[in-house]
Amino acid sequence: MRVLVVEDEIGLADAIGAILKKEKYIVEIANDGQTGLEYALKDDYDCIVLDIMLPKMNGLDVLTYLRVKEIETPVLLLTAKSEVDDKIKGLDCGADDYLTKPFSTGELLARIRAMTRRRGIVTDINPKYGDITLDLKKGELLCGGSTIVLGRKEFQMMELLLSQSGKVVTKEDFVKKIWGYGDESEYNNVEVYISFLRKKLALLHSKVQIKTKRSIGYCLDGGSK
Ligand code: CA
């Protein structure tokens, strides 16, 4: 999978590049908007990570130009916290998703995976935490030599937990991202599926546990990080 990273903060661009390369992506980096646009027009990428505030040409202009040229490569916009309006403009311009700085490695990889999956691009990065790995293609959870199949909702919930690599996922997040709307029964579903996942982790003899953060949500515990 080929990813273009357009980011003018050299340190951040290199850090993103290193994360993606570690996951076996092929990465190219551009440090200003104009260069980014040239690369994107010249080459075929599976995904573009595009900062908004860029020298020479800003990210939104780059994106608009690409979409006018009918280049439909999935675009993940990077925004600073203060640029709320830009997020909305970005999505209007044809961005697939956005990520607010600062973000975690897990979040970045999860967004890229989700974006490329929506476009039917198959990635082979399976998220890991502690001794568990989620096989995205087979929908299975792996630990040591053991494997267990997850139901659709269980899979989505585990993927969301893994994307936060140990940080809390709120019940609202689960409902919003998996069920898409929120009435009382969906909140009960979250608890039910968490209990299913706990049973499966126990069956796998995993050291990873799903901890309850009372009245907030859930997080993974037992990773080596
Ligand atoms: Ca910038």
mmCIF file of C-alpha atoms and ligand atoms in Angstrom:
data_model
loop_
_atom_site.group_PDB
_atom_site.id
_atom_site.type_symbol
_atom_site.label_atom_id
_atom_site.label_comp_id
_atom_site.label_asym_id
_atom_site.label_seq_id
_atom_site.Cartn_x
_atom_site.Cartn_y
_atom_site.Cartn_z
ATOM 1 C CA MET A 1 0.000 0.000 0.000
ATOM 2 C CA ARG A 2 1.348 3.434 -0.949
ATOM 3 C CA VAL A 3 0.746 6.466 1.211
ATOM 4 C CA LEU A 4 1.584 10.094 0.519
ATOM 5 C CA VAL A 5 2.166 12.248 3.596
ATOM 6 C CA VAL A 6 1.941 16.024 3.068
ATOM 7 C CA GLU A 7 3.052 17.783 6.239
ATOM 8 C CA ASP A 8 5.377 20.760 6.714
ATOM 9 C CA GLU A 9 6.398 20.027 10.298
ATOM 10 C CA ILE A 10 9.416 17.931 9.402
ATOM 11 C CA GLY A 11 9.525 16.113 12.742
ATOM 12 C CA LEU A 12 5.870 15.120 12.541
ATOM 13 C CA ALA A 13 6.113 14.147 8.862
ATOM 14 C CA ASP A 14 9.070 11.892 9.607
ATOM 15 C CA ALA A 15 7.337 10.388 12.634
ATOM 16 C CA ILE A 16 4.214 9.567 10.579
ATOM 17 C CA GLY A 17 6.478 8.159 7.857
ATOM 18 C CA ALA A 18 8.251 5.924 10.374
ATOM 19 C CA ILE A 19 4.968 4.634 11.845
ATOM 20 C CA LEU A 20 3.604 3.766 8.411
ATOM 21 C CA LYS A 21 6.825 2.163 7.209
ATOM 22 C CA LYS A 22 6.878 0.002 10.307
ATOM 23 C CA GLU A 23 3.465 -1.278 9.182
ATOM 24 C CA LYS A 24 4.965 -2.092 5.770
ATOM 25 C CA TYR A 25 3.396 0.803 3.893
ATOM 26 C CA ILE A 26 5.385 2.455 1.144
ATOM 27 C CA VAL A 27 5.600 6.113 2.132
ATOM 28 C CA GLU A 28 6.434 9.304 0.316
ATOM 29 C CA ILE A 29 6.662 12.634 2.079
ATOM 30 C CA ALA A 30 6.113 16.141 0.755
ATOM 31 C CA ASN A 31 6.789 19.147 2.995
ATOM 32 C CA ASP A 32 4.657 21.740 1.206
ATOM 33 C CA GLY A 33 1.317 21.824 -0.575
ATOM 34 C CA GLN A 34 2.651 22.387 -4.068
ATOM 35 C CA THR A 35 5.041 19.426 -3.912
ATOM 36 C CA GLY A 36 2.286 17.314 -2.378
ATOM 37 C CA LEU A 37 -0.046 18.151 -5.252
ATOM 38 C CA GLU A 38 2.638 17.352 -7.849
ATOM 39 C CA TYR A 39 3.268 13.950 -6.241
ATOM 40 C CA ALA A 40 -0.445 13.193 -5.987
ATOM 41 C CA LEU A 41 -1.034 14.092 -9.649
ATOM 42 C CA LYS A 42 1.992 12.164 -10.871
ATOM 43 C CA ASP A 43 1.678 8.934 -8.872
ATOM 44 C CA ASP A 44 -0.991 6.529 -7.767
ATOM 45 C CA TYR A 45 -1.423 6.368 -4.002
ATOM 46 C CA ASP A 46 -3.843 4.297 -1.938
ATOM 47 C CA CYS A 47 -4.183 7.048 0.630
ATOM 48 C CA ILE A 48 -3.058 10.646 1.251
ATOM 49 C CA VAL A 49 -2.450 12.085 4.723
ATOM 50 C CA LEU A 50 -2.800 15.822 4.195
ATOM 51 C CA ASP A 51 -2.106 18.646 6.629
ATOM 52 C CA ILE A 52 -4.311 21.743 6.225
ATOM 53 C CA MET A 53 -1.876 24.518 7.121
ATOM 54 C CA LEU A 54 0.903 24.164 4.558
ATOM 55 C CA PRO A 55 3.338 26.539 2.856
ATOM 56 C CA LYS A 56 2.945 27.402 -0.860
ATOM 57 C CA MET A 57 -0.551 25.882 -1.152
ATOM 58 C CA ASN A 58 -2.830 24.923 1.707
ATOM 59 C CA GLY A 59 -4.243 21.444 2.170
ATOM 60 C CA LEU A 60 -7.814 22.397 1.307
ATOM 61 C CA ASP A 61 -6.702 23.858 -2.032
ATOM 62 C CA VAL A 62 -4.662 20.746 -2.759
ATOM 63 C CA LEU A 63 -7.691 18.584 -1.975
ATOM 64 C CA THR A 64 -10.065 20.706 -4.079
ATOM 65 C CA TYR A 65 -7.681 20.564 -7.017
ATOM 66 C CA LEU A 66 -7.351 16.777 -6.762
ATOM 67 C CA ARG A 67 -11.110 16.266 -6.667
ATOM 68 C CA VAL A 68 -11.614 18.640 -9.622
ATOM 69 C CA LYS A 69 -9.091 16.505 -11.495
ATOM 70 C CA GLU A 70 -11.213 13.490 -10.520
ATOM 71 C CA ILE A 71 -8.483 11.949 -8.402
ATOM 72 C CA GLU A 72 -10.495 10.041 -5.809
ATOM 73 C CA THR A 73 -7.643 8.797 -3.593
ATOM 74 C CA PRO A 74 -8.882 8.664 0.033
ATOM 75 C CA VAL A 75 -7.676 11.737 1.947
ATOM 76 C CA LEU A 76 -7.169 11.971 5.709
ATOM 77 C CA LEU A 77 -6.879 15.623 6.745
ATOM 78 C CA LEU A 78 -4.736 16.637 9.699
ATOM 79 C CA THR A 79 -6.072 19.615 11.590
ATOM 80 C CA ALA A 80 -5.029 21.648 14.592
ATOM 81 C CA LYS A 81 -7.570 21.911 17.428
ATOM 82 C CA SER A 82 -8.345 25.526 16.554
ATOM 83 C CA GLU A 83 -9.258 24.761 12.952
ATOM 84 C CA VAL A 84 -12.817 23.504 13.517
ATOM 85 C CA ASP A 85 -14.199 25.374 10.506
ATOM 86 C CA ASP A 86 -11.496 23.845 8.331
ATOM 87 C CA LYS A 87 -12.666 20.352 9.210
ATOM 88 C CA ILE A 88 -16.130 21.118 7.884
ATOM 89 C CA LYS A 89 -14.694 22.795 4.799
ATOM 90 C CA GLY A 90 -12.383 19.820 4.339
ATOM 91 C CA LEU A 91 -15.197 17.317 4.366
ATOM 92 C CA ASP A 92 -17.108 19.553 1.934
ATOM 93 C CA CYS A 93 -14.047 19.579 -0.341
ATOM 94 C CA GLY A 94 -14.056 15.798 -0.477
ATOM 95 C CA ALA A 95 -11.887 14.625 2.413
ATOM 96 C CA ASP A 96 -12.740 11.149 3.677
ATOM 97 C CA ASP A 97 -11.872 11.778 7.296
ATOM 98 C CA TYR A 98 -9.893 14.069 9.567
ATOM 99 C CA LEU A 99 -7.656 13.668 12.564
ATOM 100 C CA THR A 100 -7.017 16.378 15.136
ATOM 101 C CA LYS A 101 -3.432 16.922 16.275
ATOM 102 C CA PRO A 102 -2.043 15.578 18.514
ATOM 103 C CA PHE A 103 -3.143 12.022 17.757
ATOM 104 C CA SER A 104 -1.970 8.570 18.806
ATOM 105 C CA THR A 105 -0.308 6.050 16.520
ATOM 106 C CA GLY A 106 -3.265 3.718 16.988
ATOM 107 C CA GLU A 107 -5.735 6.392 15.917
ATOM 108 C CA LEU A 108 -3.789 7.253 12.784
ATOM 109 C CA LEU A 109 -3.531 3.630 11.694
ATOM 110 C CA ALA A 110 -7.186 2.925 12.499
ATOM 111 C CA ARG A 111 -8.359 5.901 10.395
ATOM 112 C CA ILE A 112 -6.194 4.887 7.461
ATOM 113 C CA ARG A 113 -7.457 1.325 7.684
ATOM 114 C CA ALA A 114 -11.085 2.414 7.901
ATOM 115 C CA MET A 115 -10.716 4.842 4.998
ATOM 116 C CA THR A 116 -9.010 2.411 2.666
ATOM 117 C CA ARG A 117 -11.411 -0.381 3.616
ATOM 118 C CA ARG A 118 -14.368 1.815 2.721
ATOM 119 C CA ARG A 119 -12.782 2.274 -0.682
ATOM 120 C CA GLY A 120 -12.246 -1.460 -1.025
ATOM 121 C CA ILE A 121 -8.465 -1.287 -0.645
ATOM 122 C CA VAL A 122 -7.258 -4.287 1.301
ATOM 123 C CA THR A 123 -4.605 -3.674 3.936
ATOM 124 C CA ASP A 124 -2.702 -6.325 5.783
ATOM 125 C CA ILE A 125 -2.111 -4.460 9.011
ATOM 126 C CA ASN A 126 -3.650 -6.323 11.880
ATOM 127 C CA PRO A 127 -3.950 -4.263 15.073
ATOM 128 C CA LYS A 128 -2.210 -5.684 18.134
ATOM 129 C CA TYR A 129 -2.258 -5.069 21.852
ATOM 130 C CA GLY A 130 -0.349 -7.062 24.455
ATOM 131 C CA ASP A 131 -0.588 -10.713 23.433
ATOM 132 C CA ILE A 132 -3.620 -10.328 21.133
ATOM 133 C CA THR A 133 -3.900 -9.616 17.413
ATOM 134 C CA LEU A 134 -7.059 -8.929 15.459
ATOM 135 C CA ASP A 135 -7.084 -10.571 12.032
ATOM 136 C CA LEU A 136 -9.008 -8.025 9.978
ATOM 137 C CA LYS A 137 -9.596 -10.257 6.985
ATOM 138 C CA LYS A 138 -10.804 -13.325 8.846
ATOM 139 C CA GLY A 139 -12.509 -11.482 11.704
ATOM 140 C CA GLU A 140 -10.617 -13.584 14.221
ATOM 141 C CA LEU A 141 -8.874 -12.785 17.469
ATOM 142 C CA LEU A 142 -5.476 -14.426 17.935
ATOM 143 C CA CYS A 143 -3.467 -15.094 21.071
ATOM 144 C CA GLY A 144 -0.421 -17.326 21.174
ATOM 145 C CA GLY A 145 -1.355 -20.251 18.937
ATOM 146 C CA SER A 146 -5.091 -19.959 19.594
ATOM 147 C CA THR A 147 -7.738 -18.332 17.466
ATOM 148 C CA ILE A 148 -11.354 -17.425 18.078
ATOM 149 C CA VAL A 149 -13.921 -16.089 15.634
ATOM 150 C CA LEU A 150 -15.618 -12.823 16.562
ATOM 151 C CA GLY A 151 -19.163 -11.879 15.658
ATOM 152 C CA ARG A 152 -19.593 -8.722 13.587
ATOM 153 C CA LYS A 153 -20.340 -6.396 16.509
ATOM 154 C CA GLU A 154 -17.696 -8.038 18.693
ATOM 155 C CA PHE A 155 -15.190 -7.479 15.902
ATOM 156 C CA GLN A 156 -16.103 -3.796 15.512
ATOM 157 C CA MET A 157 -15.928 -3.231 19.253
ATOM 158 C CA MET A 158 -12.554 -4.958 19.562
ATOM 159 C CA GLU A 159 -11.215 -2.951 16.631
ATOM 160 C CA LEU A 160 -12.314 0.271 18.326
ATOM 161 C CA LEU A 161 -10.716 -0.754 21.639
ATOM 162 C CA LEU A 162 -7.484 -1.702 19.864
ATOM 163 C CA SER A 163 -7.394 1.599 17.982
ATOM 164 C CA GLN A 164 -7.155 3.409 21.320
ATOM 165 C CA SER A 165 -4.341 1.106 22.540
ATOM 166 C CA GLY A 166 -5.314 1.132 26.195
ATOM 167 C CA LYS A 167 -7.157 4.453 26.345
ATOM 168 C CA VAL A 168 -10.810 4.590 27.353
ATOM 169 C CA VAL A 169 -13.512 4.210 24.715
ATOM 170 C CA THR A 170 -16.734 5.720 26.011
ATOM 171 C CA LYS A 171 -20.073 3.997 25.723
ATOM 172 C CA GLU A 172 -21.186 6.906 23.552
ATOM 173 C CA ASP A 173 -18.310 6.216 21.159
ATOM 174 C CA PHE A 174 -19.283 2.576 20.828
ATOM 175 C CA VAL A 175 -22.915 3.419 20.164
ATOM 176 C CA LYS A 176 -22.095 6.253 17.752
ATOM 177 C CA LYS A 177 -19.449 4.384 15.754
ATOM 178 C CA ILE A 178 -21.011 0.926 15.695
ATOM 179 C CA TRP A 179 -24.764 1.346 15.921
ATOM 180 C CA GLY A 180 -24.835 4.875 14.554
ATOM 181 C CA TYR A 181 -27.601 6.148 16.791
ATOM 182 C CA GLY A 182 -28.224 6.098 20.484
ATOM 183 C CA ASP A 183 -31.231 5.022 22.443
ATOM 184 C CA GLU A 184 -31.141 3.266 25.809
ATOM 185 C CA SER A 185 -31.170 -0.265 24.353
ATOM 186 C CA GLU A 186 -27.975 0.360 22.399
ATOM 187 C CA TYR A 187 -26.185 1.226 25.623
ATOM 188 C CA ASN A 188 -27.215 -2.137 27.042
ATOM 189 C CA ASN A 189 -25.915 -3.806 23.882
ATOM 190 C CA VAL A 190 -22.479 -2.351 24.575
ATOM 191 C CA GLU A 191 -22.404 -4.098 27.947
ATOM 192 C CA VAL A 192 -23.612 -7.370 26.455
ATOM 193 C CA TYR A 193 -20.969 -7.416 23.728
ATOM 194 C CA ILE A 194 -18.233 -6.415 26.182
ATOM 195 C CA SER A 195 -19.155 -9.457 28.269
ATOM 196 C CA PHE A 196 -18.941 -11.669 25.151
ATOM 197 C CA LEU A 197 -15.500 -10.252 24.357
ATOM 198 C CA ARG A 198 -14.327 -10.835 27.919
ATOM 199 C CA LYS A 199 -15.378 -14.484 27.687
ATOM 200 C CA LYS A 200 -13.486 -14.874 24.425
ATOM 201 C CA LEU A 201 -10.338 -13.265 25.867
ATOM 202 C CA ALA A 202 -10.568 -15.706 28.785
ATOM 203 C CA LEU A 203 -10.988 -18.661 26.397
ATOM 204 C CA LEU A 204 -7.819 -17.543 24.619
ATOM 205 C CA HIS A 205 -5.984 -17.348 27.978
ATOM 206 C CA SER A 206 -4.953 -13.807 27.038
ATOM 207 C CA LYS A 207 -3.327 -11.489 29.572
ATOM 208 C CA VAL A 208 -5.346 -8.672 28.045
ATOM 209 C CA GLN A 209 -8.458 -7.652 29.916
ATOM 210 C CA ILE A 210 -11.254 -5.210 29.215
ATOM 211 C CA LYS A 211 -11.451 -2.886 32.188
ATOM 212 C CA THR A 212 -14.602 -0.994 33.071
ATOM 213 C CA LYS A 213 -14.150 2.699 33.799
ATOM 214 C CA ARG A 214 -17.243 3.281 35.845
ATOM 215 C CA SER A 215 -19.877 5.422 34.101
ATOM 216 C CA ILE A 216 -17.351 6.347 31.367
ATOM 217 C CA GLY A 217 -16.557 3.350 29.230
ATOM 218 C CA TYR A 218 -14.049 0.570 28.682
ATOM 219 C CA CYS A 219 -10.368 0.149 27.938
ATOM 220 C CA LEU A 220 -7.890 -2.619 27.241
ATOM 221 C CA ASP A 221 -5.435 -3.471 29.985
ATOM 222 C CA GLY A 222 -2.515 -5.879 30.110
ATOM 223 C CA GLY A 223 -0.517 -4.659 27.116
ATOM 224 C CA SER A 224 3.221 -4.427 27.418
ATOM 225 C CA LYS A 225 3.250 -0.671 26.698
HETATM 226 CA CA CA B 1 1.225 22.548 9.044
#
